[in-house]
PDB file of C-alpha atoms and ligand atoms in Angstrom:
ATOM      1  CA  MET W   6      19.138  16.036  16.482  1.00 87.00           C
ATOM      2  CA  LYS W   7      19.496  13.942  13.188  1.00 90.00           C
ATOM      3  CA  CYS W   8      17.293  10.946  12.174  1.00 93.00           C
ATOM      4  CA  ILE W   9      19.286   8.579   9.777  1.00 95.00           C
ATOM      5  CA  ILE W  10      17.154   6.402   7.688  1.00 95.00           C
ATOM      6  CA  PHE W  11      18.174   3.293   6.109  1.00 95.00           C
ATOM      7  CA  THR W  12      16.623   3.732   2.688  1.00 90.00           C
ATOM      8  CA  ASN W  13      17.467   5.238  -0.628  1.00 82.00           C
ATOM      9  CA  ASN W  14      13.906   6.033  -1.118  1.00 82.00           C
ATOM     10  CA  SER W  15      13.389   9.748  -0.892  1.00 81.00           C
ATOM     11  CA  LYS W  16       9.630   9.303  -0.365  1.00 77.00           C
ATOM     12  CA  LYS W  17      10.004   7.429   2.772  1.00 79.00           C
ATOM     13  CA  CYS W  18      12.405  10.265   3.911  1.00 84.00           C
ATOM     14  CA  ASP W  19      10.076  12.929   3.103  1.00 83.00           C
ATOM     15  CA  GLU W  20       7.065  11.220   5.010  1.00 79.00           C
ATOM     16  CA  LEU W  21       8.926  10.733   8.208  1.00 81.00           C
ATOM     17  CA  GLN W  22      10.393  14.412   7.860  1.00 84.00           C
ATOM     18  CA  ALA W  23       6.761  15.693   7.626  1.00 81.00           C
ATOM     19  CA  ILE W  24       5.815  13.853  10.792  1.00 79.00           C
ATOM     20  CA  LEU W  25       9.091  15.346  12.702  1.00 79.00           C
ATOM     21  CA  VAL W  26       8.703  18.744  11.396  1.00 77.00           C
ATOM     22  CA  ASP W  27       8.097  20.372  14.749  1.00 73.00           C
ATOM     23  CA  GLN W  28      10.837  18.311  16.711  1.00 75.00           C
ATOM     24  CA  SER W  29      13.681  20.139  15.195  1.00 80.00           C
ATOM     25  CA  ILE W  30      14.817  16.603  13.914  1.00 86.00           C
ATOM     26  CA  HIS W  31      16.538  16.493  10.517  1.00 91.00           C
ATOM     27  CA  VAL W  32      15.761  13.320   8.555  1.00 92.00           C
ATOM     28  CA  MET W  33      18.537  12.139   6.457  1.00 93.00           C
ATOM     29  CA  ARG W  34      19.204   9.335   4.153  1.00 94.00           C
ATOM     30  CA  TYR W  35      22.076   6.861   5.332  1.00 95.00           C
ATOM     31  CA  LYS W  36      24.140   7.687   2.231  1.00 94.00           C
ATOM     32  CA  GLU W  37      24.172  11.189   2.698  1.00 92.00           C
ATOM     33  CA  VAL W  38      25.842  10.739   6.169  1.00 92.00           C
ATOM     34  CA  VAL W  39      28.244   7.692   5.440  1.00 93.00           C
ATOM     35  CA  GLY W  40      28.874   8.497   1.749  1.00 94.00           C
ATOM     36  CA  HIS W  41      28.574   4.988   0.350  1.00 95.00           C
ATOM     37  CA  GLU W  42      25.966   2.245   0.088  1.00 94.00           C
ATOM     38  CA  ILE W  43      25.849  -0.405   2.809  1.00 95.00           C
ATOM     39  CA  ASP W  44      24.900  -3.785   1.574  1.00 94.00           C
ATOM     40  CA  VAL W  45      22.600  -5.697   4.125  1.00 95.00           C
ATOM     41  CA  VAL W  46      21.443  -9.210   3.211  1.00 93.00           C
ATOM     42  CA  GLU W  47      17.839  -9.427   4.036  1.00 92.00           C
ATOM     43  CA  ASP W  48      17.795 -13.081   5.094  1.00 94.00           C
ATOM     44  CA  GLY W  49      15.674 -12.666   8.344  1.00 96.00           C
ATOM     45  CA  VAL W  50      12.394 -14.840   8.390  1.00 96.00           C
ATOM     46  CA  THR W  51      10.460 -11.921   9.724  1.00 98.00           C
ATOM     47  CA  PHE W  52       9.832  -8.201   8.801  1.00 98.00           C
ATOM     48  CA  GLU W  53      11.256  -7.280  12.262  1.00 98.00           C
ATOM     49  CA  GLU W  54      14.309  -9.628  11.875  1.00 98.00           C
ATOM     50  CA  ASN W  55      15.133  -7.533   8.402  1.00 97.00           C
ATOM     51  CA  ALA W  56      14.367  -4.265   9.902  1.00 97.00           C
ATOM     52  CA  LEU W  57      16.710  -4.830  12.728  1.00 98.00           C
ATOM     53  CA  LYS W  58      19.455  -6.207  10.507  1.00 98.00           C
ATOM     54  CA  LYS W  59      19.252  -2.938   8.597  1.00 97.00           C
ATOM     55  CA  VAL W  60      19.189  -0.448  11.447  1.00 97.00           C
ATOM     56  CA  ARG W  61      21.987  -2.204  13.188  1.00 97.00           C
ATOM     57  CA  ALA W  62      24.085  -1.631  10.063  1.00 97.00           C
ATOM     58  CA  LEU W  63      24.049   2.024  11.046  1.00 97.00           C
ATOM     59  CA  SER W  64      24.673   1.518  14.884  1.00 95.00           C
ATOM     60  CA  HIS W  65      28.133   3.124  14.492  1.00 94.00           C
ATOM     61  CA  LEU W  66      26.431   6.560  14.139  1.00 95.00           C
ATOM     62  CA  LYS W  67      26.437   6.980  17.833  1.00 92.00           C
ATOM     63  CA  ASP W  68      24.784  10.636  18.351  1.00 93.00           C
ATOM     64  CA  ASP W  69      21.888  10.002  15.847  1.00 94.00           C
ATOM     65  CA  ILE W  70      18.495   8.246  15.956  1.00 95.00           C
ATOM     66  CA  LYS W  71      18.624   5.377  13.309  1.00 96.00           C
ATOM     67  CA  LEU W  72      15.526   3.990  11.614  1.00 95.00           C
ATOM     68  CA  ALA W  73      15.051   1.318   9.195  1.00 95.00           C
ATOM     69  CA  ASP W  74      11.733  -0.468   7.840  1.00 94.00           C
ATOM     70  CA  ASP W  75      10.685  -3.587   6.152  1.00 95.00           C
ATOM     71  CA  SER W  76       7.432  -4.178   4.620  1.00 95.00           C
ATOM     72  CA  GLY W  77       5.382  -6.457   2.153  1.00 96.00           C
ATOM     73  CA  ILE W  78       1.943  -7.719   1.490  1.00 98.00           C
ATOM     74  CA  GLU W  79       0.338 -10.981   2.986  1.00 98.00           C
ATOM     75  CA  VAL W  80      -2.323 -12.807   1.127  1.00 98.00           C
ATOM     76  CA  ASP W  81      -4.630 -14.916   2.970  1.00 98.00           C
ATOM     77  CA  CYS W  82      -5.170 -17.486   0.135  1.00 98.00           C
ATOM     78  CA  LEU W  83      -1.429 -17.895  -0.276  1.00 98.00           C
ATOM     79  CA  ASP W  84      -0.770 -18.602   3.413  1.00 98.00           C
ATOM     80  CA  GLY W  85       0.462 -15.041   4.070  1.00 98.00           C
ATOM     81  CA  ASN W  86       2.988 -14.964   0.975  1.00 98.00           C
ATOM     82  CA  PRO W  87       4.621 -13.355  -0.388  1.00 98.00           C
ATOM     83  CA  GLY W  88       5.213 -11.449   2.915  1.00 98.00           C
ATOM     84  CA  ILE W  89       9.054 -10.858   3.457  1.00 97.00           C
ATOM     85  CA  TYR W  90       9.420 -11.768  -0.216  1.00 96.00           C
ATOM     86  CA  SER W  91       7.088  -9.170  -1.780  1.00 96.00           C
ATOM     87  CA  ALA W  92       9.895  -7.102  -3.414  1.00 93.00           C
ATOM     88  CA  ARG W  93      11.168 -10.282  -5.311  1.00 94.00           C
ATOM     89  CA  TYR W  94       7.895 -12.198  -5.874  1.00 97.00           C
ATOM     90  CA  GLY W  95       7.869 -13.877  -9.294  1.00 97.00           C
ATOM     91  CA  GLY W  96      11.428 -12.939  -9.949  1.00 96.00           C
ATOM     92  CA  GLU W  97      14.090 -10.302  -9.255  1.00 93.00           C
ATOM     93  CA  ASP W  98      13.819  -8.342 -12.555  1.00 95.00           C
ATOM     94  CA  LEU W  99      10.061  -7.893 -13.006  1.00 97.00           C
ATOM     95  CA  THR W 100       8.518  -4.416 -13.024  1.00 95.00           C
ATOM     96  CA  ASP W 101       5.927  -3.364 -10.742  1.00 94.00           C
ATOM     97  CA  GLN W 102       3.301  -4.080 -13.126  1.00 96.00           C
ATOM     98  CA  GLU W 103       4.506  -7.411 -14.123  1.00 97.00           C
ATOM     99  CA  ARG W 104       4.862  -8.407 -10.326  1.00 97.00           C
ATOM    100  CA  CYS W 105       1.099  -7.358  -9.997  1.00 98.00           C
ATOM    101  CA  GLY W 106       0.168  -9.313 -12.842  1.00 98.00           C
ATOM    102  CA  TYR W 107       1.928 -12.479 -11.471  1.00 98.00           C
ATOM    103  CA  LEU W 108       0.263 -12.061  -8.257  1.00 98.00           C
ATOM    104  CA  LEU W 109      -3.254 -11.913 -10.022  1.00 98.00           C
ATOM    105  CA  ASN W 110      -2.263 -15.043 -11.820  1.00 98.00           C
ATOM    106  CA  GLN W 111      -1.346 -16.828  -8.823  1.00 98.00           C
ATOM    107  CA  ILE W 112      -4.671 -16.091  -7.128  1.00 98.00           C
ATOM    108  CA  LYS W 113      -7.065 -16.103 -10.303  1.00 96.00           C
ATOM    109  CA  ASP W 114      -9.160 -19.033  -9.145  1.00 94.00           C
ATOM    110  CA  LYS W 115      -9.403 -18.011  -5.735  1.00 96.00           C
ATOM    111  CA  SER W 116     -12.615 -16.581  -4.088  1.00 95.00           C
ATOM    112  CA  ASN W 117     -10.868 -15.292  -0.775  1.00 98.00           C
ATOM    113  CA  ARG W 118      -8.955 -12.367  -1.925  1.00 98.00           C
ATOM    114  CA  LYS W 119      -8.148 -10.864   1.552  1.00 98.00           C
ATOM    115  CA  ALA W 120      -4.779  -9.388   2.011  1.00 98.00           C
ATOM    116  CA  GLN W 121      -2.807  -6.942   4.392  1.00 98.00           C
ATOM    117  CA  PHE W 122       0.181  -4.706   4.030  1.00 98.00           C
ATOM    118  CA  ARG W 123       2.396  -4.938   6.980  1.00 98.00           C
ATOM    119  CA  CYS W 124       5.327  -2.596   7.656  1.00 96.00           C
ATOM    120  CA  VAL W 125       7.971  -3.056  10.708  1.00 98.00           C
ATOM    121  CA  ILE W 126      10.029  -0.059  11.773  1.00 96.00           C
ATOM    122  CA  ALA W 127      13.273  -0.701  13.745  1.00 98.00           C
ATOM    123  CA  MET W 128      14.993   2.206  15.738  1.00 97.00           C
ATOM    124  CA  ILE W 129      18.191   2.598  17.692  1.00 98.00           C
ATOM    125  CA  PHE W 130      18.347   5.723  19.893  1.00 96.00           C
ATOM    126  CA  PRO W 131      21.847   7.551  20.718  1.00 95.00           C
ATOM    127  CA  ASP W 132      21.647   5.690  24.160  1.00 94.00           C
ATOM    128  CA  GLY W 133      21.717   2.462  22.303  1.00 96.00           C
ATOM    129  CA  THR W 134      18.120   1.623  23.119  1.00 96.00           C
ATOM    130  CA  GLU W 135      16.100  -0.294  20.342  1.00 97.00           C
ATOM    131  CA  GLN W 136      12.540   0.149  19.596  1.00 97.00           C
ATOM    132  CA  VAL W 137      10.416  -1.617  16.983  1.00 98.00           C
ATOM    133  CA  THR W 138       6.924  -0.553  15.775  1.00 98.00           C
ATOM    134  CA  GLU W 139       4.258  -2.040  13.309  1.00 98.00           C
ATOM    135  CA  GLY W 140       1.580  -1.046  11.166  1.00 98.00           C
ATOM    136  CA  VAL W 141      -1.050  -3.200   9.322  1.00 98.00           C
ATOM    137  CA  VAL W 142      -3.633  -2.125   6.894  1.00 98.00           C
ATOM    138  CA  LYS W 143      -6.361  -4.892   5.605  1.00 98.00           C
ATOM    139  CA  GLY W 144      -7.881  -5.064   2.373  1.00 98.00           C
ATOM    140  CA  THR W 145      -8.942  -7.003  -0.675  1.00 98.00           C
ATOM    141  CA  LEU W 146      -7.301  -7.625  -3.816  1.00 98.00           C
ATOM    142  CA  THR W 147      -8.848  -6.566  -7.067  1.00 98.00           C
ATOM    143  CA  GLN W 148      -9.191  -8.923 -10.273  1.00 96.00           C
ATOM    144  CA  ASP W 149      -7.182  -6.286 -12.360  1.00 97.00           C
ATOM    145  CA  ILE W 150      -4.719  -3.548 -12.251  1.00 97.00           C
ATOM    146  CA  ARG W 151      -6.294  -0.261 -11.259  1.00 98.00           C
ATOM    147  CA  GLY W 152      -4.875   3.334 -10.763  1.00 97.00           C
ATOM    148  CA  ASN W 153      -1.486   5.131 -11.370  1.00 93.00           C
ATOM    149  CA  SER W 154      -0.348   6.450  -8.262  1.00 91.00           C
ATOM    150  CA  GLY W 155       2.087   4.780  -5.662  1.00 87.00           C
ATOM    151  CA  PHE W 156       4.134   1.807  -6.329  1.00 90.00           C
ATOM    152  CA  GLY W 157       4.505  -2.063  -5.752  1.00 93.00           C
ATOM    153  CA  TYR W 158       1.151  -3.806  -5.214  1.00 97.00           C
ATOM    154  CA  ASP W 159      -0.816  -0.436  -4.785  1.00 95.00           C
ATOM    155  CA  PRO W 160      -3.064  -0.815  -8.054  1.00 97.00           C
ATOM    156  CA  LEU W 161      -4.332  -4.181  -6.601  1.00 98.00           C
ATOM    157  CA  PHE W 162      -5.193  -3.420  -3.061  1.00 98.00           C
ATOM    158  CA  ILE W 163      -8.550  -1.981  -1.948  1.00 98.00           C
ATOM    159  CA  PRO W 164      -8.244  -1.082   1.629  1.00 98.00           C
ATOM    160  CA  ASP W 165     -11.211  -2.001   3.997  1.00 98.00           C
ATOM    161  CA  GLY W 166     -13.881   0.875   3.989  1.00 98.00           C
ATOM    162  CA  TYR W 167     -12.920   2.137   0.608  1.00 98.00           C
ATOM    163  CA  ASP W 168     -13.998   1.085  -3.120  1.00 98.00           C
ATOM    164  CA  GLN W 169     -10.774   2.404  -4.837  1.00 98.00           C
ATOM    165  CA  THR W 170      -7.285   0.790  -4.964  1.00 98.00           C
ATOM    166  CA  PHE W 171      -4.390   2.519  -3.120  1.00 96.00           C
ATOM    167  CA  ALA W 172      -3.020   3.544  -6.572  1.00 96.00           C
ATOM    168  CA  GLU W 173      -6.472   5.357  -7.164  1.00 98.00           C
ATOM    169  CA  LEU W 174      -6.890   7.001  -3.826  1.00 96.00           C
ATOM    170  CA  GLY W 175      -3.704   8.565  -4.120  1.00 91.00           C
ATOM    171  CA  PRO W 176      -0.803   9.479  -1.565  1.00 87.00           C
ATOM    172  CA  GLU W 177      -2.780  11.727   0.802  1.00 87.00           C
ATOM    173  CA  ILE W 178      -5.243   9.227   1.773  1.00 92.00           C
ATOM    174  CA  LYS W 179      -2.982   6.213   1.217  1.00 91.00           C
ATOM    175  CA  TYR W 180      -0.563   7.974   3.906  1.00 85.00           C
ATOM    176  CA  GLN W 181      -3.218   8.521   6.259  1.00 90.00           C
ATOM    177  CA  ILE W 182      -4.345   4.865   6.708  1.00 94.00           C
ATOM    178  CA  SER W 183      -1.302   2.870   5.319  1.00 93.00           C
ATOM    179  CA  HIS W 184       0.816   0.277   7.167  1.00 95.00           C
ATOM    180  CA  ARG W 185       3.825   2.558   6.680  1.00 91.00           C
ATOM    181  CA  GLY W 186       1.809   5.713   7.983  1.00 90.00           C
ATOM    182  CA  GLN W 187       0.861   3.605  11.166  1.00 94.00           C
ATOM    183  CA  ALA W 188       4.304   2.278  11.728  1.00 95.00           C
ATOM    184  CA  LEU W 189       5.874   5.822  11.162  1.00 90.00           C
ATOM    185  CA  ALA W 190       3.399   7.340  13.415  1.00 91.00           C
ATOM    186  CA  LYS W 191       4.088   5.041  16.459  1.00 94.00           C
ATOM    187  CA  ALA W 192       8.021   5.536  15.467  1.00 93.00           C
ATOM    188  CA  SER W 193       7.603   9.240  15.920  1.00 89.00           C
ATOM    189  CA  HIS W 194       5.974   8.831  19.158  1.00 92.00           C
ATOM    190  CA  HIS W 195       9.009   7.098  20.504  1.00 94.00           C
ATOM    191  CA  ILE W 196      11.313   9.720  18.923  1.00 92.00           C
ATOM    192  CA  LYS W 197       9.260  12.670  20.526  1.00 89.00           C
ATOM    193  CA  THR W 198       9.512  10.855  23.917  1.00 92.00           C
ATOM    194  CA  PHE W 199      13.078  10.374  23.458  1.00 90.00           C
ATOM    195  CA  CYS W 200      13.622  13.937  22.559  1.00 87.00           C
ATOM    196  CA  SER W 201      11.476  15.205  25.529  1.00 87.00           C
ATOM    197  CA  THR W 202      13.628  13.219  27.947  1.00 86.00           C
ATOM    198  CA  LEU W 203      16.902  15.256  26.532  1.00 82.00           C
ATOM    199  CA  ASN W 204      15.094  18.734  27.163  1.00 70.00           C
ATOM    200  CA  HIS W 205      14.512  18.024  30.765  1.00 68.00           C
TER     201      HIS W 205
HETATM  202  P1  IMP Z   8      10.489  -2.497   1.103  1.00 87.22           P
HETATM  203  O1  IMP Z   8      10.084  -2.801   2.575  1.00 87.22           O
HETATM  204  O2  IMP Z   8      10.626  -1.089   0.830  1.00 87.22           O
HETATM  205  O3  IMP Z   8      11.632  -3.413   0.889  1.00 87.22           O
HETATM  206  O4  IMP Z   8       9.161  -3.209   0.439  1.00 87.22           O
HETATM  207  C1  IMP Z   8       8.981  -4.590  -0.097  1.00 87.22           C
HETATM  208  C2  IMP Z   8       8.056  -4.665  -1.019  1.00 87.22           C
HETATM  209  O5  IMP Z   8       6.725  -4.864  -0.499  1.00 87.22           O
HETATM  210  C3  IMP Z   8       7.951  -3.601  -1.958  1.00 87.22           C
HETATM  211  O6  IMP Z   8       8.892  -3.741  -3.119  1.00 87.22           O
HETATM  212  C4  IMP Z   8       6.504  -3.813  -2.683  1.00 87.22           C
HETATM  213  O7  IMP Z   8       6.565  -4.898  -3.484  1.00 87.22           O
HETATM  214  C5  IMP Z   8       5.695  -4.314  -1.418  1.00 87.22           C
HETATM  215  N1  IMP Z   8       5.206  -3.005  -0.565  1.00 87.22           N
HETATM  216  C6  IMP Z   8       5.567  -2.635   0.667  1.00 87.22           C
HETATM  217  N2  IMP Z   8       4.923  -1.468   0.959  1.00 87.22           N
HETATM  218  C7  IMP Z   8       3.902  -1.221  -0.221  1.00 87.22           C
HETATM  219  C8  IMP Z   8       3.061  -0.311  -0.412  1.00 87.22           C
HETATM  220  O8  IMP Z   8       2.891   0.630   0.485  1.00 87.22           O
HETATM  221  N3  IMP Z   8       2.318  -0.264  -1.552  1.00 87.22           N
HETATM  222  C9  IMP Z   8       2.678  -1.355  -2.389  1.00 87.22           C
HETATM  223  N4  IMP Z   8       3.507  -2.384  -2.327  1.00 87.22           N
HETATM  224  C10 IMP Z   8       4.239  -2.362  -1.102  1.00 87.22           C
END
């Protein structure tokens, strides 16, 4: 059984493969299967709508499990923004570091620095069933950029219960507690359940 993932990000693919390693499931990026890019306009107003739009773009791959995710950071003092707009916040062409600087500037006078990362995963199984899972990790935003690992807003985000940012904690710890790790663990549970029905 193959699981086709709607991403060009090899790290996301590796994370899912690691979780499904004992299930005889081969995780592949969609481009390796369809041979070309598929352009999906992410114009949904929720993470779930965008994740479903992406995974439905693969619905013609009938025999395989299809999976797509959408994620972002929600900042309390910005009424939950940038949320689904996290990747473009402050302008399309900013580097991760510039985007972090932009966010810090937006909240420079705010005392409430609570924020959360959210990830929604949408899946379509070979029988056409759709499943959606979600993971959330709560934390606090720093006053400055801290740490070198990860991507996006990782250097600003200190998860609750820790005193270092995701970019300082590194991938092993981040993966165990992150929004994406939680959503993937729930997704893998659905995948295992589906596979066990095939074996009976
Ligand atoms: P996407 O779901 O891969 O499109 O990511 C959306 C955007 O949300 C990213 O470009 C980042 O700016 C932000 N984001 C999502 N997940 C993370 C994370 O784990 N760390 C840091 N930033 C993230």
